[in-house]
Amino acid sequence: QVQLVESGGGLVQAGGSLRLSCAASGIIFSINAMAWYRQAPGKQRELVADITSGGSTNYADSVKGRFTISRDNAKNTVYLQMNSLKPEDTAVYYCKSRYYRNEYWGQGTQVTVSS
């Protein structure tokens, strides 16, 4: 069975950094596109960043220049390095894998940024 397990969330002050990890199992990781989404209370889930199997990346305007998505195919893991965090980055962060119509989600990890 497919499992995506996020880790690395927590409480951080504004201006600080966190690195999220998402370890995948049960999929051929290297051929999957991977993405990070987030959902703040009372808001819809939104795309934060994604990375193709070939390593091309895409970012939401709100995080460009602050967040970096990367992947390590040898470790079946995707990362989200988050710098210069703002209170508005507070949300549950989810990773998602996608290969054609096959999509899987992790359970999420809470990120809280205090002002």
mmCIF file of C-alpha atoms in Angstrom:
data_model
loop_
_atom_site.group_PDB
_atom_site.id
_atom_site.type_symbol
_atom_site.label_atom_id
_atom_site.label_comp_id
_atom_site.label_asym_id
_atom_site.label_seq_id
_atom_site.Cartn_x
_atom_site.Cartn_y
_atom_site.Cartn_z
ATOM 1 C CA GLN A 1 0.000 0.000 0.000
ATOM 2 C CA VAL A 2 1.036 3.550 -0.671
ATOM 3 C CA GLN A 3 2.213 5.699 2.209
ATOM 4 C CA LEU A 4 3.319 9.307 2.209
ATOM 5 C CA VAL A 5 4.588 10.401 5.604
ATOM 6 C CA GLU A 6 5.305 14.063 6.255
ATOM 7 C CA SER A 7 7.557 15.303 9.035
ATOM 8 C CA GLY A 8 9.381 18.439 10.096
ATOM 9 C CA GLY A 9 6.493 20.687 11.007
ATOM 10 C CA GLY A 10 6.372 22.674 14.213
ATOM 11 C CA LEU A 11 6.211 26.091 15.814
ATOM 12 C CA VAL A 12 8.621 28.762 14.608
ATOM 13 C CA GLN A 13 8.911 32.517 14.956
ATOM 14 C CA ALA A 14 8.372 34.805 11.999
ATOM 15 C CA GLY A 15 11.544 35.029 9.945
ATOM 16 C CA GLY A 16 12.601 31.526 10.891
ATOM 17 C CA SER A 17 13.043 28.398 8.810
ATOM 18 C CA LEU A 18 11.728 24.850 8.698
ATOM 19 C CA ARG A 19 12.393 21.914 6.400
ATOM 20 C CA LEU A 20 9.559 19.532 5.715
ATOM 21 C CA SER A 21 10.149 15.996 4.500
ATOM 22 C CA CYS A 22 7.792 13.539 2.852
ATOM 23 C CA ALA A 23 8.911 9.925 2.704
ATOM 24 C CA ALA A 24 7.105 7.772 0.158
ATOM 25 C CA SER A 25 6.641 4.029 -0.032
ATOM 26 C CA GLY A 26 4.553 1.762 -2.210
ATOM 27 C CA ILE A 27 5.111 3.834 -5.358
ATOM 28 C CA ILE A 28 7.861 4.083 -7.928
ATOM 29 C CA PHE A 29 8.964 7.395 -6.537
ATOM 30 C CA SER A 30 11.245 8.478 -9.359
ATOM 31 C CA ILE A 31 8.472 8.558 -11.963
ATOM 32 C CA ASN A 32 6.000 10.460 -9.805
ATOM 33 C CA ALA A 33 5.521 14.187 -9.775
ATOM 34 C CA MET A 34 5.485 15.402 -6.187
ATOM 35 C CA ALA A 35 3.875 18.434 -4.651
ATOM 36 C CA TRP A 36 3.354 20.274 -1.405
ATOM 37 C CA TYR A 37 -0.036 21.771 -0.593
ATOM 38 C CA ARG A 38 -1.241 23.615 2.464
ATOM 39 C CA GLN A 39 -4.552 24.335 4.113
ATOM 40 C CA ALA A 40 -5.093 27.075 6.629
ATOM 41 C CA PRO A 41 -8.153 27.091 8.940
ATOM 42 C CA GLY A 42 -11.244 28.159 7.040
ATOM 43 C CA LYS A 43 -9.442 28.202 3.702
ATOM 44 C CA GLN A 44 -9.212 25.903 0.733
ATOM 45 C CA ARG A 45 -6.206 23.687 0.212
ATOM 46 C CA GLU A 46 -3.725 25.410 -2.097
ATOM 47 C CA LEU A 47 -0.682 24.359 -4.068
ATOM 48 C CA VAL A 48 2.571 25.562 -2.550
ATOM 49 C CA ALA A 49 5.137 23.980 -4.876
ATOM 50 C CA ASP A 50 5.580 21.017 -7.148
ATOM 51 C CA ILE A 51 8.408 19.159 -8.813
ATOM 52 C CA THR A 52 8.236 16.888 -11.828
ATOM 53 C CA SER A 53 9.954 13.545 -12.179
ATOM 54 C CA GLY A 54 12.576 15.381 -14.216
ATOM 55 C CA GLY A 55 13.179 17.977 -11.530
ATOM 56 C CA SER A 56 11.329 20.981 -12.942
ATOM 57 C CA THR A 57 9.778 23.103 -10.211
ATOM 58 C CA ASN A 58 6.846 25.449 -9.835
ATOM 59 C CA TYR A 59 5.898 27.718 -6.938
ATOM 60 C CA ALA A 60 2.929 29.686 -5.737
ATOM 61 C CA ASP A 61 3.578 33.408 -6.012
ATOM 62 C CA SER A 62 3.217 33.778 -2.263
ATOM 63 C CA VAL A 63 6.250 31.575 -1.561
ATOM 64 C CA LYS A 64 8.556 32.341 -4.490
ATOM 65 C CA GLY A 65 12.017 33.256 -3.314
ATOM 66 C CA ARG A 66 11.362 31.877 0.182
ATOM 67 C CA PHE A 67 10.542 28.169 -0.304
ATOM 68 C CA THR A 68 12.469 25.533 -2.211
ATOM 69 C CA ILE A 69 11.149 22.119 -3.215
ATOM 70 C CA SER A 70 13.594 19.319 -3.924
ATOM 71 C CA ARG A 71 13.615 15.555 -4.214
ATOM 72 C CA ASP A 72 15.993 12.716 -3.477
ATOM 73 C CA ASN A 73 15.000 9.715 -5.558
ATOM 74 C CA ALA A 74 17.512 7.489 -3.767
ATOM 75 C CA LYS A 75 15.671 8.172 -0.495
ATOM 76 C CA ASN A 76 12.144 8.306 -1.961
ATOM 77 C CA THR A 77 11.765 11.660 -0.274
ATOM 78 C CA VAL A 78 10.619 15.124 -1.260
ATOM 79 C CA TYR A 79 11.554 18.183 0.760
ATOM 80 C CA LEU A 80 10.246 21.688 1.266
ATOM 81 C CA GLN A 81 12.765 24.148 2.626
ATOM 82 C CA MET A 82 10.882 27.118 4.038
ATOM 83 C CA ASN A 83 12.796 30.296 4.866
ATOM 84 C CA SER A 84 11.673 33.752 5.970
ATOM 85 C CA LEU A 85 8.471 32.287 7.325
ATOM 86 C CA LYS A 86 5.490 34.558 7.886
ATOM 87 C CA PRO A 87 2.431 34.141 10.109
ATOM 88 C CA GLU A 88 0.349 33.699 6.965
ATOM 89 C CA ASP A 89 2.323 30.533 6.199
ATOM 90 C CA THR A 90 0.598 28.870 9.150
ATOM 91 C CA ALA A 91 -1.260 25.813 7.858
ATOM 92 C CA VAL A 92 -1.299 22.059 7.652
ATOM 93 C CA TYR A 93 1.137 21.055 4.924
ATOM 94 C CA TYR A 94 0.433 17.993 2.809
ATOM 95 C CA CYS A 95 2.503 16.196 0.225
ATOM 96 C CA LYS A 96 1.004 14.566 -2.814
ATOM 97 C CA SER A 97 2.303 12.155 -5.399
ATOM 98 C CA ARG A 98 0.943 11.962 -8.921
ATOM 99 C CA TYR A 99 1.491 9.614 -11.830
ATOM 100 C CA TYR A 100 -1.121 10.101 -14.507
ATOM 101 C CA ARG A 101 -4.455 9.570 -12.704
ATOM 102 C CA ASN A 102 -2.896 7.966 -9.641
ATOM 103 C CA GLU A 103 -2.721 10.485 -6.824
ATOM 104 C CA TYR A 104 -1.929 9.911 -3.166
ATOM 105 C CA TRP A 105 -1.850 12.241 -0.177
ATOM 106 C CA GLY A 106 -0.013 12.248 3.092
ATOM 107 C CA GLN A 107 -1.683 12.892 6.432
ATOM 108 C CA GLY A 108 -0.248 16.388 6.812
ATOM 109 C CA THR A 109 2.067 18.172 9.217
ATOM 110 C CA GLN A 110 1.233 21.350 11.110
ATOM 111 C CA VAL A 111 3.330 24.457 10.604
ATOM 112 C CA THR A 112 2.667 27.363 12.937
ATOM 113 C CA VAL A 113 4.464 30.697 12.546
ATOM 114 C CA SER A 114 4.189 33.101 15.437
ATOM 115 C CA SER A 115 4.481 36.859 15.003
#
